[in-house]
mmCIF file of C-alpha atoms and ligand atoms in Angstrom:
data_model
loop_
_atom_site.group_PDB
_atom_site.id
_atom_site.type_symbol
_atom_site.label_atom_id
_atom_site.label_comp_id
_atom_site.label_asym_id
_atom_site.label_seq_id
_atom_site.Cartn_x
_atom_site.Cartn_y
_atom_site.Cartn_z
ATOM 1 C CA UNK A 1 1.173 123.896 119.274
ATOM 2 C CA UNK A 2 0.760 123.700 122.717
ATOM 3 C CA UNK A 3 -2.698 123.253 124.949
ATOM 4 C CA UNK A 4 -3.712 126.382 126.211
ATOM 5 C CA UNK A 5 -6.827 126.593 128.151
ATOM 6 C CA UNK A 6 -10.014 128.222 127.045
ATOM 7 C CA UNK A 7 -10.515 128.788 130.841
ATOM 8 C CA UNK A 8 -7.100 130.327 131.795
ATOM 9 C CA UNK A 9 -7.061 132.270 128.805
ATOM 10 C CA UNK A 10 -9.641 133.576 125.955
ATOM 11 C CA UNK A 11 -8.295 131.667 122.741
ATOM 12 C CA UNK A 12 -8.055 133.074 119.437
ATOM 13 C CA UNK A 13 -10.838 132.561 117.151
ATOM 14 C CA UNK A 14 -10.809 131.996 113.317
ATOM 15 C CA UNK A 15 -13.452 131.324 110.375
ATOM 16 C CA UNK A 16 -12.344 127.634 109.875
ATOM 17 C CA UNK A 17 -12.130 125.717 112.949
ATOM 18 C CA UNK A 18 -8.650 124.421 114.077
ATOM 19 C CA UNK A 19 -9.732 121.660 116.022
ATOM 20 C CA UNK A 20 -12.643 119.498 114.948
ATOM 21 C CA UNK A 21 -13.399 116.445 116.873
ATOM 22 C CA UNK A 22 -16.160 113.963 116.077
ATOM 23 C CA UNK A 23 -17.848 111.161 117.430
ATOM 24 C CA UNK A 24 -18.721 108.906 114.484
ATOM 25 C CA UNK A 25 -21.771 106.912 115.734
ATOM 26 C CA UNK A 26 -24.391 105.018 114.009
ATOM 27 C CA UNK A 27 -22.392 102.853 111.999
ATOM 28 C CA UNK A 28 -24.434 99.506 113.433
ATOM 29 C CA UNK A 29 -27.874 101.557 112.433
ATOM 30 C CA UNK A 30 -26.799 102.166 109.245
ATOM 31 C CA UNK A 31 -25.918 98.335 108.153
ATOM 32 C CA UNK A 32 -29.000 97.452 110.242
ATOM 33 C CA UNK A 33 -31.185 99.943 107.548
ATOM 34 C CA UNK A 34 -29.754 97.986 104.979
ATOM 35 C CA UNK A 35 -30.744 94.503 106.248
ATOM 36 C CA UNK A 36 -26.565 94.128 106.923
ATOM 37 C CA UNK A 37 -24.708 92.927 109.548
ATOM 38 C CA UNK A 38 -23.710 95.639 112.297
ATOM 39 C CA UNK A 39 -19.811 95.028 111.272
ATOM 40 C CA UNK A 40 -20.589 96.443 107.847
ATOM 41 C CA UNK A 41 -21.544 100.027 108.908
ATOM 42 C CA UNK A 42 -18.143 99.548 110.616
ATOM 43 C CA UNK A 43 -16.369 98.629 107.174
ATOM 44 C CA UNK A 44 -17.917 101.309 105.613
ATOM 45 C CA UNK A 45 -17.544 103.846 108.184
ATOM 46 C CA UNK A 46 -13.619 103.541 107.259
ATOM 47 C CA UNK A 47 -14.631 105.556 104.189
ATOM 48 C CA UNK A 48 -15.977 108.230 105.587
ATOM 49 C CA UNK A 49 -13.168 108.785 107.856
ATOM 50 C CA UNK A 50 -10.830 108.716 104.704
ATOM 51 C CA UNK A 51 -13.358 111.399 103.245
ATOM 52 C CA UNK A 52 -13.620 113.374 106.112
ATOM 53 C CA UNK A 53 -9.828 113.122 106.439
ATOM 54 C CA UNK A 54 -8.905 114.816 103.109
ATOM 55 C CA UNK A 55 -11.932 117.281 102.979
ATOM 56 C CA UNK A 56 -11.038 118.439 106.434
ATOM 57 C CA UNK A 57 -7.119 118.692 105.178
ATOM 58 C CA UNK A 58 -8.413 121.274 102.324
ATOM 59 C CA UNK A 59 -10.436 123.213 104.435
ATOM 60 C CA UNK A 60 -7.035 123.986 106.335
ATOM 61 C CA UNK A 61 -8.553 122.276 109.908
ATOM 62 C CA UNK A 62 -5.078 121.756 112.021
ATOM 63 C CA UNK A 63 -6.194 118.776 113.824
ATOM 64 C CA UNK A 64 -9.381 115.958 113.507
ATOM 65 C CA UNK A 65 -10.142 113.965 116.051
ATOM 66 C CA UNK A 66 -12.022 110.940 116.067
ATOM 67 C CA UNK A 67 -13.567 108.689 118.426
ATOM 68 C CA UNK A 68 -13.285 105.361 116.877
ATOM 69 C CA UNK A 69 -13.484 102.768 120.154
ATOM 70 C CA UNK A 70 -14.721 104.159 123.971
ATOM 71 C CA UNK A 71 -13.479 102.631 126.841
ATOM 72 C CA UNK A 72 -16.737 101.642 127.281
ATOM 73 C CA UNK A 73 -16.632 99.899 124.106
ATOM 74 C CA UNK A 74 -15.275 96.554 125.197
ATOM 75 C CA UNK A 75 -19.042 95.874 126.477
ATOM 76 C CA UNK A 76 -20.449 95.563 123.531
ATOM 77 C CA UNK A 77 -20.502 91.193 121.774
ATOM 78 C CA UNK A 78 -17.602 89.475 121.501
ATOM 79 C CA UNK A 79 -17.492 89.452 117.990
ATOM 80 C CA UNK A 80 -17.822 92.984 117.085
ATOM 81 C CA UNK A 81 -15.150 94.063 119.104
ATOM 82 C CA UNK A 82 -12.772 91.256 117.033
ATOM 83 C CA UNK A 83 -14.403 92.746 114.254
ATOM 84 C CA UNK A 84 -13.036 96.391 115.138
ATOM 85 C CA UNK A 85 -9.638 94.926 115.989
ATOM 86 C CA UNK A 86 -9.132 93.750 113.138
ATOM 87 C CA UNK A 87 -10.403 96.438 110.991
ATOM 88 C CA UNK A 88 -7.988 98.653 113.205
ATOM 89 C CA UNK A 89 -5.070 96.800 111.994
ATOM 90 C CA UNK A 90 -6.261 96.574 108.307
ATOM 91 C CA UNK A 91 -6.987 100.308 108.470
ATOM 92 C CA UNK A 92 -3.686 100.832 109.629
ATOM 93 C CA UNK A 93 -1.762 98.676 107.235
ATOM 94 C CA UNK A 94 -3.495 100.137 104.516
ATOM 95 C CA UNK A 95 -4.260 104.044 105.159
ATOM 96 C CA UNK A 96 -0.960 105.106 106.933
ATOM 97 C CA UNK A 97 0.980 105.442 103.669
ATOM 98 C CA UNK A 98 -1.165 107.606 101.811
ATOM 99 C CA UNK A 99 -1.772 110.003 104.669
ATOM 100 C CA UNK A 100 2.183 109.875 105.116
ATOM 101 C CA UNK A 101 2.190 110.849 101.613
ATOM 102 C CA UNK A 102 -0.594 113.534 102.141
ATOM 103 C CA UNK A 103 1.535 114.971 104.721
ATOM 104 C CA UNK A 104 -0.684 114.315 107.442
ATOM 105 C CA UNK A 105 0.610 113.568 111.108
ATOM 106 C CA UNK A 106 -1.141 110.267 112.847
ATOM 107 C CA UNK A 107 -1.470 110.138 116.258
ATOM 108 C CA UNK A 108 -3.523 107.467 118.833
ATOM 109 C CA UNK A 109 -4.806 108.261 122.376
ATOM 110 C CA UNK A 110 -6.317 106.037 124.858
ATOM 111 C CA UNK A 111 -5.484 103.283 127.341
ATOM 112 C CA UNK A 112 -3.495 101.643 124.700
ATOM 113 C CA UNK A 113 -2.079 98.976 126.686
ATOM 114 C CA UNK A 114 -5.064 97.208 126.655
ATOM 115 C CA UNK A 115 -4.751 96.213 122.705
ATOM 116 C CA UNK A 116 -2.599 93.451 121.641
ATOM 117 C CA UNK A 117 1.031 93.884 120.975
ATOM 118 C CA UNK A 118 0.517 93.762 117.529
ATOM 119 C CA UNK A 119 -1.904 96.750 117.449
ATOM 120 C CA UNK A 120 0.945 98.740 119.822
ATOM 121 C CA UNK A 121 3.360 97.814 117.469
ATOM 122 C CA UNK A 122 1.447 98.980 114.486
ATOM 123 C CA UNK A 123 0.712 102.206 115.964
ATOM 124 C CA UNK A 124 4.222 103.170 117.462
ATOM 125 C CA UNK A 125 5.770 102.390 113.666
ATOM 126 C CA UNK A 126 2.762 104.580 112.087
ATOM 127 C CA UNK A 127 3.109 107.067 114.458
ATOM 128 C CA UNK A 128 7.067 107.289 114.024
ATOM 129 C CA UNK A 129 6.464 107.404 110.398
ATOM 130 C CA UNK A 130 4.404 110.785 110.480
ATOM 131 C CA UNK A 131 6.055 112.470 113.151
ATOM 132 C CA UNK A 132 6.921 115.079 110.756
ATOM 133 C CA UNK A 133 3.975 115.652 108.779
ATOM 134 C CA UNK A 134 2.441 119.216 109.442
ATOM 135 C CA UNK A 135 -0.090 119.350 107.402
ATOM 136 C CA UNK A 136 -3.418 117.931 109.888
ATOM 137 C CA UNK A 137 -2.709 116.123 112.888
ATOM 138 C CA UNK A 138 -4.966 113.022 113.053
ATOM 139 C CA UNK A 139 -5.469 112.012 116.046
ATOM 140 C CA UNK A 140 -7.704 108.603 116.428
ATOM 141 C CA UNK A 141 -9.138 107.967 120.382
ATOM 142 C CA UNK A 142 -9.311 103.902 120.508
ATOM 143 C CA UNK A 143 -10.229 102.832 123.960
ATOM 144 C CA UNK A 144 -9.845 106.294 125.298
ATOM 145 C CA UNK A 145 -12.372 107.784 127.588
ATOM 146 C CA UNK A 146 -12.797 111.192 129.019
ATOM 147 C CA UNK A 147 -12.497 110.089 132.516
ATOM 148 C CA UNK A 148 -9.555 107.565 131.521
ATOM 149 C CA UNK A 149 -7.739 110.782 130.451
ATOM 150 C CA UNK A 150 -8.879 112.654 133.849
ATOM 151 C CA UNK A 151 -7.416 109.887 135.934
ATOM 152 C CA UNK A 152 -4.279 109.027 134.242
ATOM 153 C CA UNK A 153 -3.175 112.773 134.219
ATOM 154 C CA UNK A 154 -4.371 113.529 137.469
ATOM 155 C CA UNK A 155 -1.969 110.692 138.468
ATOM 156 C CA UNK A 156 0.808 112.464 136.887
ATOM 157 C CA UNK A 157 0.460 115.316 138.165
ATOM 158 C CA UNK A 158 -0.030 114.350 141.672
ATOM 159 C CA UNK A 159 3.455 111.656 141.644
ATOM 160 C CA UNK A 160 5.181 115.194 140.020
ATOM 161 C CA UNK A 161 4.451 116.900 142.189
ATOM 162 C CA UNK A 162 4.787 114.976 145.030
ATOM 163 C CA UNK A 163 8.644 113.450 144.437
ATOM 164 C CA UNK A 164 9.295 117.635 143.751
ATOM 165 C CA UNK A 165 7.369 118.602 146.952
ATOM 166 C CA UNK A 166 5.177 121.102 144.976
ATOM 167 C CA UNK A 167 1.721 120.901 146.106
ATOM 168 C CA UNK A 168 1.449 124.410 145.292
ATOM 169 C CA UNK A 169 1.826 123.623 141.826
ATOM 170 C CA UNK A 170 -1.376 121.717 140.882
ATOM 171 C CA UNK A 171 -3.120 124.062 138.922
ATOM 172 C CA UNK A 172 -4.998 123.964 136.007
ATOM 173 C CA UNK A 173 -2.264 124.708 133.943
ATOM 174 C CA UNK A 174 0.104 121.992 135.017
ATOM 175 C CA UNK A 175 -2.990 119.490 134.728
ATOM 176 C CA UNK A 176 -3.436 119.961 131.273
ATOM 177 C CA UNK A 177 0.317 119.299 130.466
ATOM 178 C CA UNK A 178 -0.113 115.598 131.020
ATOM 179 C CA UNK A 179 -3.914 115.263 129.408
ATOM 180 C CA UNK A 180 -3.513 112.446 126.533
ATOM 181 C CA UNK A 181 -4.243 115.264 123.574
ATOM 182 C CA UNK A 182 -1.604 117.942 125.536
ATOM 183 C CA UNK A 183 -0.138 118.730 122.189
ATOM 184 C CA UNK A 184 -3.238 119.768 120.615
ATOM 185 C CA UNK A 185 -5.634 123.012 121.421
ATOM 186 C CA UNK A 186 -8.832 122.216 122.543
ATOM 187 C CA UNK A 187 -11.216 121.420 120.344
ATOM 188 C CA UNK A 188 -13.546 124.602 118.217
ATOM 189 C CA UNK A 189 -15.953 122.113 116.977
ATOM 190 C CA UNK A 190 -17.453 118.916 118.615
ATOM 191 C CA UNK A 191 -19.363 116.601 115.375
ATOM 192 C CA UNK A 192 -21.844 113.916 116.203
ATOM 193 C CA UNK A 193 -23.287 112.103 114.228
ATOM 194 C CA UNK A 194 -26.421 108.970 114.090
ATOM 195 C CA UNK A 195 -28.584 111.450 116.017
ATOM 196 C CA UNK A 196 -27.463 111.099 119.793
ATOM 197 C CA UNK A 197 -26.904 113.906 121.544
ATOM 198 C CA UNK A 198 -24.572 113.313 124.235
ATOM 199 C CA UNK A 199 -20.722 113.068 124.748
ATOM 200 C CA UNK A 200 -20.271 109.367 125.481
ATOM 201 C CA UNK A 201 -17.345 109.963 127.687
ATOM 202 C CA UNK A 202 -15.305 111.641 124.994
ATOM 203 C CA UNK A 203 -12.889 114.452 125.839
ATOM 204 C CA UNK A 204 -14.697 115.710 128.985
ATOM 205 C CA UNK A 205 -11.703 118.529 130.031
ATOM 206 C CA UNK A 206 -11.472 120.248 126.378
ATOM 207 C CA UNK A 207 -14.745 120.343 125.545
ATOM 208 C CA UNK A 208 -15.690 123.151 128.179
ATOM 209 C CA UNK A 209 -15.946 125.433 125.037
ATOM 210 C CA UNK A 210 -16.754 123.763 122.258
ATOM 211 C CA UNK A 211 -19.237 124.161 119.832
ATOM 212 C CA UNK A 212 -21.694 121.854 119.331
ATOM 213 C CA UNK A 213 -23.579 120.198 116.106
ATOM 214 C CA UNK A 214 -25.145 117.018 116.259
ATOM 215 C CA UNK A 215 -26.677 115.345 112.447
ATOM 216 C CA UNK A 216 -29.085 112.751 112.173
ATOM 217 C CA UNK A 217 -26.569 111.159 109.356
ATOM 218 C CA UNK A 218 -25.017 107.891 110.248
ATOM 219 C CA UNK A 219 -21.406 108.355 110.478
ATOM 220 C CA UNK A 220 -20.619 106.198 106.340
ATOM 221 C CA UNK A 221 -23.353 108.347 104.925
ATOM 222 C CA UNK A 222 -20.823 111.349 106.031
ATOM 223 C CA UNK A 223 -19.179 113.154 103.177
ATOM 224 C CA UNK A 224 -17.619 116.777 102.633
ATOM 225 C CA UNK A 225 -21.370 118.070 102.063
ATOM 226 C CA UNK A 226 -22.549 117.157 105.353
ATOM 227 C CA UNK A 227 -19.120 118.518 106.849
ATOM 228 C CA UNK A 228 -19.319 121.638 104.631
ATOM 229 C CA UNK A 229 -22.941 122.313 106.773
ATOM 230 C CA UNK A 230 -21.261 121.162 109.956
ATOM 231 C CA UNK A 231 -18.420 123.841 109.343
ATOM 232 C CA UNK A 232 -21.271 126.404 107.599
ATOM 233 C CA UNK A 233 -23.272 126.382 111.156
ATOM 234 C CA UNK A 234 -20.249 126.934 113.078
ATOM 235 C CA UNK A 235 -19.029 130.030 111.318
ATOM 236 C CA UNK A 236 -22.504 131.459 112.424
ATOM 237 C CA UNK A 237 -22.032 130.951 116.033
ATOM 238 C CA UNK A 238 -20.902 133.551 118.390
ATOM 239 C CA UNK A 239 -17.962 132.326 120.722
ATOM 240 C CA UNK A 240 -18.119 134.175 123.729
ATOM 241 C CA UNK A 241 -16.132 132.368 126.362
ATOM 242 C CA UNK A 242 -17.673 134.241 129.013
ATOM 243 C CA UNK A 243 -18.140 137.671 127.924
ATOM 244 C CA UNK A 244 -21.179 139.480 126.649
ATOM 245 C CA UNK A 245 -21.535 140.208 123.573
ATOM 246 C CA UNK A 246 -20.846 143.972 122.947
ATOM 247 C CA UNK A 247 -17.073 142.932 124.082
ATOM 248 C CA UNK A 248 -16.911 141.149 120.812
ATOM 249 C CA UNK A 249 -17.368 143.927 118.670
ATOM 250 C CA UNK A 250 -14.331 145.021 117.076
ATOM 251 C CA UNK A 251 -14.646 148.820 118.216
ATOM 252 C CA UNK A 252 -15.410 148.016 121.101
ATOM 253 C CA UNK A 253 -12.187 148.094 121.813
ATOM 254 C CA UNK A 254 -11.642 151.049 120.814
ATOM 255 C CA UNK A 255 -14.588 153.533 122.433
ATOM 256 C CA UNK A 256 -13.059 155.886 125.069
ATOM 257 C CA UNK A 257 -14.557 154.980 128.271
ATOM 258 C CA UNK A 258 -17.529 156.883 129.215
ATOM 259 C CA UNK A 259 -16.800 160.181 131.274
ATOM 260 C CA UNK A 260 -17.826 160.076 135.350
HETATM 261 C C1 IPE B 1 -20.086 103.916 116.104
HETATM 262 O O1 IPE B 1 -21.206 103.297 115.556
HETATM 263 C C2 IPE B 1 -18.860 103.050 116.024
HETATM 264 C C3 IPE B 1 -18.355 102.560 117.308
HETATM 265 C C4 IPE B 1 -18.828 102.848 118.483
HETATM 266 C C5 IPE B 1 -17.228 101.653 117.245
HETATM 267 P P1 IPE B 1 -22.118 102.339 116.424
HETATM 268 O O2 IPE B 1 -21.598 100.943 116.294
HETATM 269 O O3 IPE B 1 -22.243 102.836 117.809
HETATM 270 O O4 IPE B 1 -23.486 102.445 115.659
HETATM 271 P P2 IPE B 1 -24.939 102.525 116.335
HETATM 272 O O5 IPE B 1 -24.937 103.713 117.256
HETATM 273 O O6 IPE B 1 -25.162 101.239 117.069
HETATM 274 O O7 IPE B 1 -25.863 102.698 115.167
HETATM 275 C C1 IPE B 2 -19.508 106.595 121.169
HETATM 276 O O1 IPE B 2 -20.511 105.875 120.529
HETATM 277 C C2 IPE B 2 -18.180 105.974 120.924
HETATM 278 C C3 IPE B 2 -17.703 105.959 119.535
HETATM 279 C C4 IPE B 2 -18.267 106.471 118.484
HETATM 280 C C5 IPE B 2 -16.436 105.313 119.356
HETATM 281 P P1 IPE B 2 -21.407 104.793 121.298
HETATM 282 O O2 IPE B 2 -22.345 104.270 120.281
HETATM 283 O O3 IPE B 2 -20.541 103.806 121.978
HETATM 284 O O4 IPE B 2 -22.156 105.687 122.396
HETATM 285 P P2 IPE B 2 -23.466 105.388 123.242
HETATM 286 O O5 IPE B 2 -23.297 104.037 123.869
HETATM 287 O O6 IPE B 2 -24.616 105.393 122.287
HETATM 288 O O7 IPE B 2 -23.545 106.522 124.211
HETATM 289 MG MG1 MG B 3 -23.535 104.111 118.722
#
């Protein structure tokens, strides 16, 4: 699959979503609830993303997307962001076979430079390791932000286009070629969860036509119920992309134009 713009062209829509991406928030609020430690909505929250994972995988979802660190991320104490290093590296050490074996593609975006060689190293081998998988494309956003993206790919473009002399040929199109998530079609379905309702900075470009459900559920209470309702209110929503919506009735199409 290639990105093709919900903008540039009207996409084709189907029952399930292909594309669901989720911001997985109130993992500190949960453990807090529970007289915890913050880090142990984080530990938990690994679970749900395992759930979420295979119940997304049997509903026949293409790609999941989840924002597991922002760029913004790195402001929050000292030791929770050790905390979420670490239980990046356990996570991968430990998850990447079965979803190999599950048949299910891993992929990272973000400024990934920024994590220790260890974490790049861990990442490049899983990432090799699933490159064939076909199944669901998982993509995990760890220090990614939606203006990060913007930038870096609006660099891109620009030195592209430059060395080749073709001003001409920034357009929209050629843009989203170099967009971290290129390979992937924009997202049909934008999750969050903990109750926020805002987009944190996540992927700012695709999201132009997105639907939107937000849940009150803290991102470890989610399971395949809570997903099942997420997908449920989705089906029920009327994608119009711009047009009105008589032009989405099926004869529409095919009612001769009305005599002058
Ligand atoms: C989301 O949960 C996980 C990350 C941002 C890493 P939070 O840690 O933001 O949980 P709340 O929003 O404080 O409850
Ligand atoms: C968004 O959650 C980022 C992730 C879930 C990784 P935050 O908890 O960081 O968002 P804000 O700060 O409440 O907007
Ligand atoms: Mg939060």
């Amino acid at each position: 699959m290639t990105y093709t713009s919900s903008t540039v062209r009207v996409p084709d829509v189907a029952t399930v979503p292909q594309h669901i991406a989720i911001i997985m928030d109130g993992n500190g609020r949960w453990a807090t609830q529970r007289r915890l430690p913050r880090v142990a909505g984080h530990a938990r929250g690994v679970d749900a993303v395992r759930t979420t994972v295979e119940a997304c995988a049997r509903a026949g979802v293409e790609y999941l997307t989840l924002f597991a660190f922002s760029s913004e991320n790195w402001r929050r104490p000292d030791d929770e962001v050790s905390f979420l290093m670490r239980l990046f590296v356990t996570a991968l050490e430990r998850e990447v076979g079965k979803l190999h074996a599950n048949g299910i593609r891993l992929r990272v975006v973000g400024d990934l430079a920024m994590f220790d060689k260890r974490i790049q190293d861990l990442i490049a081998r899983a990432e090799a390791k699933t490159a064939r998988n076909t199944r669901l494309t998982l993509t995990i956003a760890a220090n990614y932000g939606g203006r990060w993206d913007i930038m870096q790919a609006t660099r891109k473009l620009v030195e592209q286009s430059v060395f080749a002399g073709q001003a001409a040929d920034i357009s929209e199109a050629a843009f989203a070629q170099h967009l971290a998530m290129a390979y992937a079609p924009e997202p049909d379905l934008f999750i969050r969860t903990g109750g926020e309702q805002r987009i944190s900075n996540f992927l700012l470009w695709q999201l132009a036509y997105t639907e939107f459900y937000f849940t009150d559920i803290f991102w470890p209470d989610f399971d395949g119920a809570a997903l099942e309702q997420a997908l449920a209110s989705y089906t029920g929503r009327e994608r119009r992309f711009g047009r009105t919506s008589a032009q989405l009735e099926p004869q529409a199409q095919n009612v001769d134009p009305l005599p002058c």
